[in-house]
PDB file of C-alpha atoms in Angstrom:
ATOM      1  CA  UNK A  26      48.506 107.961  56.242  1.00  0.00           C
ATOM      2  CA  UNK A  27      51.825 107.508  56.602  1.00  0.00           C
ATOM      3  CA  UNK A  28      54.062 109.294  53.320  1.00  0.00           C
ATOM      4  CA  UNK A  29      55.389 106.806  50.252  1.00  0.00           C
ATOM      5  CA  UNK A  30      58.886 107.223  49.841  1.00  0.00           C
ATOM      6  CA  UNK A  31      60.326 106.239  46.157  1.00  0.00           C
ATOM      7  CA  UNK A  32      64.315 106.019  45.421  1.00  0.00           C
ATOM      8  CA  UNK A  33      65.661 105.949  41.439  1.00  0.00           C
ATOM      9  CA  UNK A  34      66.809 102.592  40.819  1.00  0.00           C
ATOM     10  CA  UNK A  35      69.758 103.591  37.881  1.00  0.00           C
ATOM     11  CA  UNK A  36      69.771 100.132  36.777  1.00  0.00           C
ATOM     12  CA  UNK A  37      65.969  99.952  35.758  1.00  0.00           C
ATOM     13  CA  UNK A  38      66.086 103.574  35.212  1.00  0.00           C
ATOM     14  CA  UNK A  39      62.533 103.665  37.013  1.00  0.00           C
ATOM     15  CA  UNK A  40      61.493 105.245  40.709  1.00  0.00           C
ATOM     16  CA  UNK A  41      61.270 102.182  42.966  1.00  0.00           C
ATOM     17  CA  UNK A  42      58.600 102.138  46.317  1.00  0.00           C
ATOM     18  CA  UNK A  43      60.964 102.016  49.733  1.00  0.00           C
ATOM     19  CA  UNK A  44      59.715  99.353  51.702  1.00  0.00           C
ATOM     20  CA  UNK A  45      60.979  99.251  55.086  1.00  0.00           C
ATOM     21  CA  UNK A  46      61.574  95.764  56.928  1.00  0.00           C
ATOM     22  CA  UNK A  47      60.093  94.937  60.079  1.00  0.00           C
ATOM     23  CA  UNK A  48      62.946  94.230  62.142  1.00  0.00           C
ATOM     24  CA  UNK A  49      64.391  97.656  61.313  1.00  0.00           C
ATOM     25  CA  UNK A  50      61.204  99.450  62.115  1.00  0.00           C
ATOM     26  CA  UNK A  51      61.403  97.679  65.238  1.00  0.00           C
ATOM     27  CA  UNK A  52      64.729  98.566  66.403  1.00  0.00           C
ATOM     28  CA  UNK A  53      63.570 101.982  65.444  1.00  0.00           C
ATOM     29  CA  UNK A  54      60.961 101.898  67.708  1.00  0.00           C
ATOM     30  CA  UNK A  55      62.815 100.252  70.593  1.00  0.00           C
ATOM     31  CA  UNK A  56      65.533 102.691  70.244  1.00  0.00           C
ATOM     32  CA  UNK A  57      62.902 105.572  70.209  1.00  0.00           C
ATOM     33  CA  UNK A  58      61.309 104.010  73.450  1.00  0.00           C
ATOM     34  CA  UNK A  59      65.157 103.531  75.067  1.00  0.00           C
ATOM     35  CA  UNK A  60      66.043 107.130  74.307  1.00  0.00           C
ATOM     36  CA  UNK A  61      62.843 108.557  75.557  1.00  0.00           C
ATOM     37  CA  UNK A  62      63.062 106.503  78.780  1.00  0.00           C
ATOM     38  CA  UNK A  63      66.819 107.550  79.468  1.00  0.00           C
ATOM     39  CA  UNK A  64      65.356 111.351  79.144  1.00  0.00           C
ATOM     40  CA  UNK A  65      62.628 110.680  81.525  1.00  0.00           C
ATOM     41  CA  UNK A  66      64.980 109.271  84.057  1.00  0.00           C
ATOM     42  CA  UNK A  67      67.306 112.019  83.430  1.00  0.00           C
ATOM     43  CA  UNK A  68      64.685 114.519  84.330  1.00  0.00           C
ATOM     44  CA  UNK A  69      63.641 112.647  86.970  1.00  0.00           C
ATOM     45  CA  UNK A  70      66.930 112.452  88.528  1.00  0.00           C
ATOM     46  CA  UNK A  71      67.701 116.098  88.030  1.00  0.00           C
ATOM     47  CA  UNK A  72      64.300 117.344  89.041  1.00  0.00           C
ATOM     48  CA  UNK A  73      64.721 114.960  92.349  1.00  0.00           C
ATOM     49  CA  UNK A  74      68.169 116.623  93.260  1.00  0.00           C
ATOM     50  CA  UNK A  75      67.047 120.794  92.389  1.00  0.00           C
ATOM     51  CA  UNK A  76      63.246 120.335  92.705  1.00  0.00           C
ATOM     52  CA  UNK A  77      61.253 119.616  95.506  1.00  0.00           C
ATOM     53  CA  UNK A  78      57.692 118.023  95.600  1.00  0.00           C
ATOM     54  CA  UNK A  79      55.083 119.507  97.780  1.00  0.00           C
ATOM     55  CA  UNK A  80      55.434 116.036  99.926  1.00  0.00           C
ATOM     56  CA  UNK A  81      59.082 116.768 100.283  1.00  0.00           C
ATOM     57  CA  UNK A  82      58.762 120.573 101.083  1.00  0.00           C
ATOM     58  CA  UNK A  83      56.270 119.509 103.760  1.00  0.00           C
ATOM     59  CA  UNK A  84      58.733 117.341 105.239  1.00  0.00           C
ATOM     60  CA  UNK A  85      61.630 119.776 104.883  1.00  0.00           C
ATOM     61  CA  UNK A  86      59.060 122.348 106.788  1.00  0.00           C
ATOM     62  CA  UNK A  87      58.335 119.804 109.490  1.00  0.00           C
ATOM     63  CA  UNK A  88      62.589 118.908 109.558  1.00  0.00           C
ATOM     64  CA  UNK A  89      63.233 122.768 110.099  1.00  0.00           C
ATOM     65  CA  UNK A  90      60.819 122.981 112.658  1.00  0.00           C
ATOM     66  CA  UNK A  91      62.299 120.256 114.719  1.00  0.00           C
ATOM     67  CA  UNK A  92      66.036 121.186 114.178  1.00  0.00           C
ATOM     68  CA  UNK A  93      64.192 124.798 115.562  1.00  0.00           C
ATOM     69  CA  UNK A  94      62.489 123.044 118.827  1.00  0.00           C
ATOM     70  CA  UNK A  95      65.827 121.197 119.478  1.00  0.00           C
ATOM     71  CA  UNK A  96      67.662 124.638 119.254  1.00  0.00           C
ATOM     72  CA  UNK A  97      64.658 126.046 121.825  1.00  0.00           C
ATOM     73  CA  UNK A  98      65.225 122.796 123.793  1.00  0.00           C
ATOM     74  CA  UNK A  99      69.184 123.391 124.322  1.00  0.00           C
ATOM     75  CA  UNK A 100      68.885 126.946 124.932  1.00  0.00           C
ATOM     76  CA  UNK A 101      65.978 125.302 127.901  1.00  0.00           C
ATOM     77  CA  UNK A 102      68.827 122.867 129.190  1.00  0.00           C
ATOM     78  CA  UNK A 103      71.466 125.620 129.271  1.00  0.00           C
ATOM     79  CA  UNK A 104      68.802 127.598 131.677  1.00  0.00           C
ATOM     80  CA  UNK A 105      68.080 124.566 134.008  1.00  0.00           C
ATOM     81  CA  UNK A 106      71.726 123.316 134.247  1.00  0.00           C
ATOM     82  CA  UNK A 107      72.888 127.356 135.331  1.00  0.00           C
ATOM     83  CA  UNK A 108      70.180 127.140 138.080  1.00  0.00           C
ATOM     84  CA  UNK A 109      70.714 123.374 139.046  1.00  0.00           C
ATOM     85  CA  UNK A 110      75.022 124.944 139.082  1.00  0.00           C
ATOM     86  CA  UNK A 111      73.712 127.430 141.551  1.00  0.00           C
ATOM     87  CA  UNK A 112      71.806 125.097 144.001  1.00  0.00           C
ATOM     88  CA  UNK A 113      74.622 122.972 143.729  1.00  0.00           C
ATOM     89  CA  UNK A 114      77.110 125.437 144.716  1.00  0.00           C
ATOM     90  CA  UNK A 115      75.026 127.064 147.673  1.00  0.00           C
ATOM     91  CA  UNK A 116      74.827 123.174 148.804  1.00  0.00           C
ATOM     92  CA  UNK A 117      78.174 122.754 148.923  1.00  0.00           C
ATOM     93  CA  UNK A 118      79.428 126.419 150.214  1.00  0.00           C
ATOM     94  CA  UNK A 119      76.393 127.238 152.278  1.00  0.00           C
ATOM     95  CA  UNK A 120      74.083 124.560 153.639  1.00  0.00           C
ATOM     96  CA  UNK A 121      76.196 121.538 154.066  1.00  0.00           C
ATOM     97  CA  UNK A 122      79.110 123.916 155.663  1.00  0.00           C
ATOM     98  CA  UNK A 123      77.086 125.300 157.809  1.00  0.00           C
ATOM     99  CA  UNK A 124      75.579 121.838 159.295  1.00  0.00           C
ATOM    100  CA  UNK A 125      78.885 120.295 159.455  1.00  0.00           C
ATOM    101  CA  UNK A 126      78.302 117.757 156.146  1.00  0.00           C
ATOM    102  CA  UNK A 127      80.983 117.105 153.640  1.00  0.00           C
ATOM    103  CA  UNK A 128      80.643 118.996 150.013  1.00  0.00           C
ATOM    104  CA  UNK A 129      79.400 116.414 147.394  1.00  0.00           C
ATOM    105  CA  UNK A 130      82.815 116.066 145.306  1.00  0.00           C
ATOM    106  CA  UNK A 131      82.171 117.747 141.450  1.00  0.00           C
ATOM    107  CA  UNK A 132      83.116 114.607 139.812  1.00  0.00           C
ATOM    108  CA  UNK A 133      79.941 112.649 141.540  1.00  0.00           C
ATOM    109  CA  UNK A 134      77.634 114.972 140.546  1.00  0.00           C
ATOM    110  CA  UNK A 135      78.235 115.440 137.021  1.00  0.00           C
ATOM    111  CA  UNK A 136      79.089 111.653 136.368  1.00  0.00           C
ATOM    112  CA  UNK A 137      78.160 109.814 133.159  1.00  0.00           C
ATOM    113  CA  UNK A 138      77.117 106.332 132.532  1.00  0.00           C
ATOM    114  CA  UNK A 139      79.311 103.716 131.587  1.00  0.00           C
ATOM    115  CA  UNK A 140      79.081 100.077 130.600  1.00  0.00           C
ATOM    116  CA  UNK A 141      76.589  99.513 127.841  1.00  0.00           C
ATOM    117  CA  UNK A 142      75.806 102.396 124.856  1.00  0.00           C
ATOM    118  CA  UNK A 143      72.950 103.633 125.758  1.00  0.00           C
ATOM    119  CA  UNK A 144      71.936 105.811 123.005  1.00  0.00           C
ATOM    120  CA  UNK A 145      72.753 102.720 119.797  1.00  0.00           C
ATOM    121  CA  UNK A 146      69.082 103.035 118.885  1.00  0.00           C
ATOM    122  CA  UNK A 147      69.214 106.350 117.767  1.00  0.00           C
ATOM    123  CA  UNK A 148      72.199 105.765 115.579  1.00  0.00           C
ATOM    124  CA  UNK A 149      72.078 105.720 111.664  1.00  0.00           C
ATOM    125  CA  UNK A 150      69.724 109.171 111.000  1.00  0.00           C
ATOM    126  CA  UNK A 151      70.489 111.960 109.138  1.00  0.00           C
ATOM    127  CA  UNK A 152      70.390 114.151 112.869  1.00  0.00           C
ATOM    128  CA  UNK A 153      71.550 111.178 114.938  1.00  0.00           C
ATOM    129  CA  UNK A 154      74.003 113.217 116.623  1.00  0.00           C
ATOM    130  CA  UNK A 155      71.638 116.141 117.800  1.00  0.00           C
ATOM    131  CA  UNK A 156      69.412 113.490 119.183  1.00  0.00           C
ATOM    132  CA  UNK A 157      72.230 111.645 121.547  1.00  0.00           C
ATOM    133  CA  UNK A 158      73.658 114.799 122.613  1.00  0.00           C
ATOM    134  CA  UNK A 159      69.924 115.626 123.662  1.00  0.00           C
ATOM    135  CA  UNK A 160      69.357 112.800 125.107  1.00  0.00           C
ATOM    136  CA  UNK A 161      72.737 112.691 126.990  1.00  0.00           C
ATOM    137  CA  UNK A 162      71.657 115.997 128.174  1.00  0.00           C
ATOM    138  CA  UNK A 163      68.806 115.148 129.438  1.00  0.00           C
ATOM    139  CA  UNK A 164      70.542 111.846 131.405  1.00  0.00           C
ATOM    140  CA  UNK A 165      72.965 114.274 133.047  1.00  0.00           C
ATOM    141  CA  UNK A 166      70.592 116.708 134.176  1.00  0.00           C
ATOM    142  CA  UNK A 167      68.021 113.787 135.673  1.00  0.00           C
ATOM    143  CA  UNK A 168      71.129 112.210 137.504  1.00  0.00           C
ATOM    144  CA  UNK A 169      72.278 115.428 138.869  1.00  0.00           C
ATOM    145  CA  UNK A 170      68.421 116.761 139.974  1.00  0.00           C
ATOM    146  CA  UNK A 171      68.433 112.795 141.816  1.00  0.00           C
ATOM    147  CA  UNK A 172      71.915 113.784 143.735  1.00  0.00           C
ATOM    148  CA  UNK A 173      70.627 117.302 144.581  1.00  0.00           C
ATOM    149  CA  UNK A 174      67.527 115.758 145.902  1.00  0.00           C
ATOM    150  CA  UNK A 175      69.286 113.367 148.154  1.00  0.00           C
ATOM    151  CA  UNK A 176      71.293 115.959 149.362  1.00  0.00           C
ATOM    152  CA  UNK A 177      68.412 118.366 150.517  1.00  0.00           C
ATOM    153  CA  UNK A 178      66.897 115.316 151.940  1.00  0.00           C
ATOM    154  CA  UNK A 179      70.192 114.625 154.060  1.00  0.00           C
ATOM    155  CA  UNK A 180      70.205 118.155 154.924  1.00  0.00           C
ATOM    156  CA  UNK A 181      66.675 118.417 155.696  1.00  0.00           C
ATOM    157  CA  UNK A 182      67.451 115.745 158.423  1.00  0.00           C
ATOM    158  CA  UNK A 183      70.597 117.640 159.641  1.00  0.00           C
ATOM    159  CA  UNK A 184      68.279 120.718 160.258  1.00  0.00           C
ATOM    160  CA  UNK A 185      65.715 118.718 162.248  1.00  0.00           C
ATOM    161  CA  UNK A 186      68.810 117.046 164.064  1.00  0.00           C
ATOM    162  CA  UNK A 187      70.662 120.790 164.447  1.00  0.00           C
ATOM    163  CA  UNK A 188      67.263 122.771 165.537  1.00  0.00           C
ATOM    164  CA  UNK A 189      67.196 119.954 168.260  1.00  0.00           C
ATOM    165  CA  UNK A 190      70.660 120.555 169.497  1.00  0.00           C
ATOM    166  CA  UNK A 191      69.685 124.500 169.450  1.00  0.00           C
ATOM    167  CA  UNK A 192      66.908 123.548 171.557  1.00  0.00           C
ATOM    168  CA  UNK A 193      69.086 121.427 173.885  1.00  0.00           C
ATOM    169  CA  UNK A 194      72.247 123.472 174.157  1.00  0.00           C
ATOM    170  CA  UNK A 195      71.861 125.120 177.885  1.00  0.00           C
ATOM    171  CA  UNK A 196      71.893 128.764 176.451  1.00  0.00           C
ATOM    172  CA  UNK A 197      69.911 131.038 178.874  1.00  0.00           C
ATOM    173  CA  UNK A 198      70.482 132.346 182.437  1.00  0.00           C
ATOM    174  CA  UNK A 199      69.168 130.104 184.850  1.00  0.00           C
ATOM    175  CA  UNK A 200      67.689 133.042 187.003  1.00  0.00           C
ATOM    176  CA  UNK A 201      65.867 136.057 185.150  1.00  0.00           C
ATOM    177  CA  UNK A 202      68.058 139.177 185.120  1.00  0.00           C
ATOM    178  CA  UNK A 203      65.190 141.015 187.198  1.00  0.00           C
ATOM    179  CA  UNK A 204      65.122 138.350 190.100  1.00  0.00           C
ATOM    180  CA  UNK A 205      68.812 138.624 190.168  1.00  0.00           C
ATOM    181  CA  UNK A 206      70.354 140.164 193.202  1.00  0.00           C
ATOM    182  CA  UNK A 207      74.135 140.381 192.039  1.00  0.00           C
ATOM    183  CA  UNK A 208      76.576 137.929 189.779  1.00  0.00           C
ATOM    184  CA  UNK A 209      78.292 136.445 193.109  1.00  0.00           C
ATOM    185  CA  UNK A 210      80.921 134.549 191.737  1.00  0.00           C
ATOM    186  CA  UNK A 211      82.430 133.104 188.435  1.00  0.00           C
ATOM    187  CA  UNK A 212      84.073 130.291 186.877  1.00  0.00           C
ATOM    188  CA  UNK A 213      87.570 129.618 187.911  1.00  0.00           C
ATOM    189  CA  UNK A 214      90.018 130.057 191.119  1.00  0.00           C
ATOM    190  CA  UNK A 215      88.071 131.711 194.150  1.00  0.00           C
ATOM    191  CA  UNK A 216      88.259 132.223 198.058  1.00  0.00           C
ATOM    192  CA  UNK A 217      86.510 129.305 199.657  1.00  0.00           C
ATOM    193  CA  UNK A 218      84.101 131.430 202.148  1.00  0.00           C
ATOM    194  CA  UNK A 219      84.674 128.117 204.703  1.00  0.00           C
ATOM    195  CA  UNK A 220      88.457 127.301 204.758  1.00  0.00           C
ATOM    196  CA  UNK A 221      89.550 130.763 202.870  1.00  0.00           C
ATOM    197  CA  UNK A 222      91.823 128.449 200.922  1.00  0.00           C
ATOM    198  CA  UNK A 223      92.115 129.413 196.944  1.00  0.00           C
ATOM    199  CA  UNK A 224      90.378 126.552 194.782  1.00  0.00           C
ATOM    200  CA  UNK A 225      88.835 125.979 191.503  1.00  0.00           C
ATOM    201  CA  UNK A 226      85.269 127.235 191.513  1.00  0.00           C
ATOM    202  CA  UNK A 227      83.322 124.960 188.982  1.00  0.00           C
ATOM    203  CA  UNK A 228      80.424 126.824 188.125  1.00  0.00           C
ATOM    204  CA  UNK A 229      78.583 130.126 188.633  1.00  0.00           C
ATOM    205  CA  UNK A 230      76.903 131.671 191.702  1.00  0.00           C
ATOM    206  CA  UNK A 231      73.864 133.790 191.057  1.00  0.00           C
ATOM    207  CA  UNK A 232      72.623 135.699 194.671  1.00  0.00           C
ATOM    208  CA  UNK A 233      68.970 135.979 194.734  1.00  0.00           C
ATOM    209  CA  UNK A 234      66.507 135.935 197.700  1.00  0.00           C
ATOM    210  CA  UNK A 235      65.398 132.400 198.805  1.00  0.00           C
ATOM    211  CA  UNK A 236      62.562 131.109 196.943  1.00  0.00           C
ATOM    212  CA  UNK A 237      63.338 133.127 193.628  1.00  0.00           C
ATOM    213  CA  UNK A 238      62.307 130.830 190.475  1.00  0.00           C
ATOM    214  CA  UNK A 239      65.069 128.604 188.606  1.00  0.00           C
ATOM    215  CA  UNK A 240      64.404 128.110 184.722  1.00  0.00           C
ATOM    216  CA  UNK A 241      65.790 124.861 182.822  1.00  0.00           C
ATOM    217  CA  UNK A 242      68.879 126.423 180.116  1.00  0.00           C
ATOM    218  CA  UNK A 243      67.641 124.132 177.376  1.00  0.00           C
ATOM    219  CA  UNK A 244      65.520 121.032 176.790  1.00  0.00           C
ATOM    220  CA  UNK A 245      66.507 117.633 178.162  1.00  0.00           C
ATOM    221  CA  UNK A 246      65.498 115.218 180.748  1.00  0.00           C
ATOM    222  CA  UNK A 247      65.702 115.466 184.621  1.00  0.00           C
ATOM    223  CA  UNK A 248      68.333 112.493 185.975  1.00  0.00           C
ATOM    224  CA  UNK A 249      68.658 113.820 189.040  1.00  0.00           C
ATOM    225  CA  UNK A 250      66.358 115.506 191.502  1.00  0.00           C
ATOM    226  CA  UNK A 251      68.286 114.580 194.896  1.00  0.00           C
ATOM    227  CA  UNK A 252      70.411 115.912 197.861  1.00  0.00           C
ATOM    228  CA  UNK A 253      72.940 112.715 197.834  1.00  0.00           C
ATOM    229  CA  UNK A 254      75.783 114.734 196.153  1.00  0.00           C
ATOM    230  CA  UNK A 255      78.608 115.890 198.581  1.00  0.00           C
ATOM    231  CA  UNK A 256      78.082 119.714 198.809  1.00  0.00           C
ATOM    232  CA  UNK A 257      75.309 120.438 196.661  1.00  0.00           C
ATOM    233  CA  UNK A 258      72.701 119.902 198.825  1.00  0.00           C
ATOM    234  CA  UNK A 259      68.835 119.794 197.155  1.00  0.00           C
ATOM    235  CA  UNK A 260      70.321 120.031 193.350  1.00  0.00           C
ATOM    236  CA  UNK A 261      68.774 118.827 189.935  1.00  0.00           C
ATOM    237  CA  UNK A 262      70.839 117.530 187.071  1.00  0.00           C
ATOM    238  CA  UNK A 263      69.274 117.607 183.274  1.00  0.00           C
ATOM    239  CA  UNK A 264      71.245 116.070 180.389  1.00  0.00           C
ATOM    240  CA  UNK A 265      70.480 117.827 177.221  1.00  0.00           C
ATOM    241  CA  UNK A 266      72.102 115.501 175.369  1.00  0.00           C
ATOM    242  CA  UNK A 267      74.846 115.735 172.672  1.00  0.00           C
ATOM    243  CA  UNK A 268      77.003 115.229 175.545  1.00  0.00           C
ATOM    244  CA  UNK A 269      75.777 118.698 177.242  1.00  0.00           C
ATOM    245  CA  UNK A 270      74.221 118.180 181.262  1.00  0.00           C
ATOM    246  CA  UNK A 271      73.413 121.075 183.447  1.00  0.00           C
ATOM    247  CA  UNK A 272      73.317 121.232 186.989  1.00  0.00           C
ATOM    248  CA  UNK A 273      71.549 123.449 189.877  1.00  0.00           C
ATOM    249  CA  UNK A 274      72.410 123.287 193.640  1.00  0.00           C
ATOM    250  CA  UNK A 275      71.395 124.370 197.027  1.00  0.00           C
ATOM    251  CA  UNK A 276      67.855 124.601 195.884  1.00  0.00           C
ATOM    252  CA  UNK A 277      65.175 125.097 198.246  1.00  0.00           C
ATOM    253  CA  UNK A 278      62.442 122.877 196.562  1.00  0.00           C
ATOM    254  CA  UNK A 279      62.179 120.822 193.483  1.00  0.00           C
ATOM    255  CA  UNK A 280      58.896 121.306 191.078  1.00  0.00           C
ATOM    256  CA  UNK A 281      60.344 118.642 188.545  1.00  0.00           C
ATOM    257  CA  UNK A 282      60.998 115.333 189.177  1.00  0.00           C
ATOM    258  CA  UNK A 283      63.582 112.444 188.227  1.00  0.00           C
ATOM    259  CA  UNK A 284      63.105 111.212 184.389  1.00  0.00           C
ATOM    260  CA  UNK A 285      60.925 114.157 183.496  1.00  0.00           C
ATOM    261  CA  UNK A 286      60.684 116.018 180.244  1.00  0.00           C
ATOM    262  CA  UNK A 287      61.532 119.775 180.560  1.00  0.00           C
ATOM    263  CA  UNK A 288      61.800 122.523 178.042  1.00  0.00           C
ATOM    264  CA  UNK A 289      63.721 125.367 177.697  1.00  0.00           C
ATOM    265  CA  UNK A 290      62.667 127.988 180.283  1.00  0.00           C
ATOM    266  CA  UNK A 291      60.427 125.381 182.078  1.00  0.00           C
ATOM    267  CA  UNK A 292      60.419 126.418 185.824  1.00  0.00           C
ATOM    268  CA  UNK A 293      62.325 123.498 187.749  1.00  0.00           C
ATOM    269  CA  UNK A 294      62.922 124.777 191.529  1.00  0.00           C
ATOM    270  CA  UNK A 295      63.564 127.390 193.708  1.00  0.00           C
ATOM    271  CA  UNK A 296      66.855 129.389 194.974  1.00  0.00           C
ATOM    272  CA  UNK A 297      67.881 127.764 198.840  1.00  0.00           C
ATOM    273  CA  UNK A 298      70.975 127.781 200.495  1.00  0.00           C
ATOM    274  CA  UNK A 299      70.846 123.722 201.270  1.00  0.00           C
ATOM    275  CA  UNK A 300      74.078 121.611 201.272  1.00  0.00           C
ATOM    276  CA  UNK A 301      77.455 123.847 201.664  1.00  0.00           C
ATOM    277  CA  UNK A 302      76.264 127.280 201.226  1.00  0.00           C
ATOM    278  CA  UNK A 303      77.114 130.320 202.767  1.00  0.00           C
ATOM    279  CA  UNK A 304      73.977 132.125 201.725  1.00  0.00           C
ATOM    280  CA  UNK A 305      70.829 131.893 199.201  1.00  0.00           C
ATOM    281  CA  UNK A 306      72.079 131.402 196.031  1.00  0.00           C
ATOM    282  CA  UNK A 307      72.089 129.361 193.110  1.00  0.00           C
ATOM    283  CA  UNK A 308      75.219 127.236 192.077  1.00  0.00           C
ATOM    284  CA  UNK A 309      75.127 126.488 188.255  1.00  0.00           C
ATOM    285  CA  UNK A 310      77.541 124.457 186.224  1.00  0.00           C
ATOM    286  CA  UNK A 311      77.667 122.818 182.923  1.00  0.00           C
ATOM    287  CA  UNK A 312      79.223 119.742 181.730  1.00  0.00           C
ATOM    288  CA  UNK A 313      79.995 118.840 178.285  1.00  0.00           C
ATOM    289  CA  UNK A 314      81.026 114.420 177.651  1.00  0.00           C
ATOM    290  CA  UNK A 315      81.750 114.571 181.654  1.00  0.00           C
ATOM    291  CA  UNK A 316      84.189 117.583 181.343  1.00  0.00           C
ATOM    292  CA  UNK A 317      82.673 121.087 183.130  1.00  0.00           C
ATOM    293  CA  UNK A 318      82.788 123.862 181.156  1.00  0.00           C
ATOM    294  CA  UNK A 319      82.394 127.890 181.881  1.00  0.00           C
ATOM    295  CA  UNK A 320      78.717 128.365 181.718  1.00  0.00           C
ATOM    296  CA  UNK A 321      79.563 132.031 180.742  1.00  0.00           C
ATOM    297  CA  UNK A 322      79.922 130.758 177.012  1.00  0.00           C
ATOM    298  CA  UNK A 323      76.167 129.492 177.000  1.00  0.00           C
ATOM    299  CA  UNK A 324      73.839 132.721 177.690  1.00  0.00           C
ATOM    300  CA  UNK A 325      73.655 133.766 174.115  1.00  0.00           C
ATOM    301  CA  UNK A 326      70.009 132.802 174.382  1.00  0.00           C
ATOM    302  CA  UNK A 327      68.563 135.309 177.024  1.00  0.00           C
ATOM    303  CA  UNK A 328      71.082 138.410 177.371  1.00  0.00           C
ATOM    304  CA  UNK A 329      71.775 141.765 175.304  1.00  0.00           C
ATOM    305  CA  UNK A 330      75.169 142.323 174.502  1.00  0.00           C
ATOM    306  CA  UNK A 331      75.152 144.780 177.011  1.00  0.00           C
ATOM    307  CA  UNK A 332      73.957 142.728 180.170  1.00  0.00           C
ATOM    308  CA  UNK A 333      76.461 139.677 178.514  1.00  0.00           C
ATOM    309  CA  UNK A 334      79.208 142.119 178.757  1.00  0.00           C
ATOM    310  CA  UNK A 335      78.334 143.240 182.665  1.00  0.00           C
ATOM    311  CA  UNK A 336      78.072 139.828 183.558  1.00  0.00           C
ATOM    312  CA  UNK A 337      80.987 138.762 181.995  1.00  0.00           C
ATOM    313  CA  UNK A 338      82.915 141.460 183.930  1.00  0.00           C
ATOM    314  CA  UNK A 339      81.491 140.652 187.147  1.00  0.00           C
ATOM    315  CA  UNK A 340      82.246 136.996 186.284  1.00  0.00           C
ATOM    316  CA  UNK A 341      85.728 137.574 186.063  1.00  0.00           C
ATOM    317  CA  UNK A 342      86.376 139.138 189.171  1.00  0.00           C
ATOM    318  CA  UNK A 343      88.615 136.735 191.833  1.00  0.00           C
ATOM    319  CA  UNK A 344      86.509 137.191 194.922  1.00  0.00           C
ATOM    320  CA  UNK A 345      85.101 134.422 197.539  1.00  0.00           C
ATOM    321  CA  UNK A 346      82.681 132.265 196.250  1.00  0.00           C
ATOM    322  CA  UNK A 347      78.771 131.594 198.481  1.00  0.00           C
ATOM    323  CA  UNK A 348      80.040 127.454 198.088  1.00  0.00           C
TER     324      UNK A 348
END
């Protein structure tokens, strides 16, 4: 029960009851409620800025966890980029150099993406820059991997071609050392056995008994096996591809026929003395792009260093050839 209040009326010299008007009471209540609402709003404002709700705490923990994951992801990016940079360096300076391919320019490997903004959908957030930079690194890394993958595909093709080239080059001695009587004459100016004049000898003469096996010096296709070339007698020519052709002359008989494919080391015929020949021997020539070249440069596949030096010494003597 509310207290009744009185006031002293000096005119009537008596106490009179204080009666509150309804309008004033309403104003009083409205003011109180407004002040309470303002205080409540102010309290919530302060609390929102300086105190976290359980939901906000959970969201902040999740946000911090995401930031940590992004940091770990960026470290993994650093590691992946370092590994890829090492592969790119070896690709340019070892693989492509070995297979005589042009290195891939740095600007081509690390080129960005022009034109439309690919990351517009990530803009407008608190951590937009972090998200955008991470996506850019992923895109750049993917592009570098694609470039490197294509380069390795090209290297694989070049390696296959290189393997074919190495197998095709005439790289062994056509007569085995154990079957060889001696190295009779080498490439260069020699004395003709019939005219005794000095003239160019375009091949190497290997002295060996009649019937000694002769071997293909590289992979290829037999393009001639006949006696229709002046001076060579029965002879074989093998096209090795890549501009290389080897010739085997003065043979006793053939072990292959025209258009037959042969491998390095295959038996193709036997030593004889047919054609313009003074004694049983093999006259051996090598052509590169239709030009005769010194066969001694191609024996890396069958001779030791000591055997090669001995062969080189005999081939360098300006003696008399056998054809």
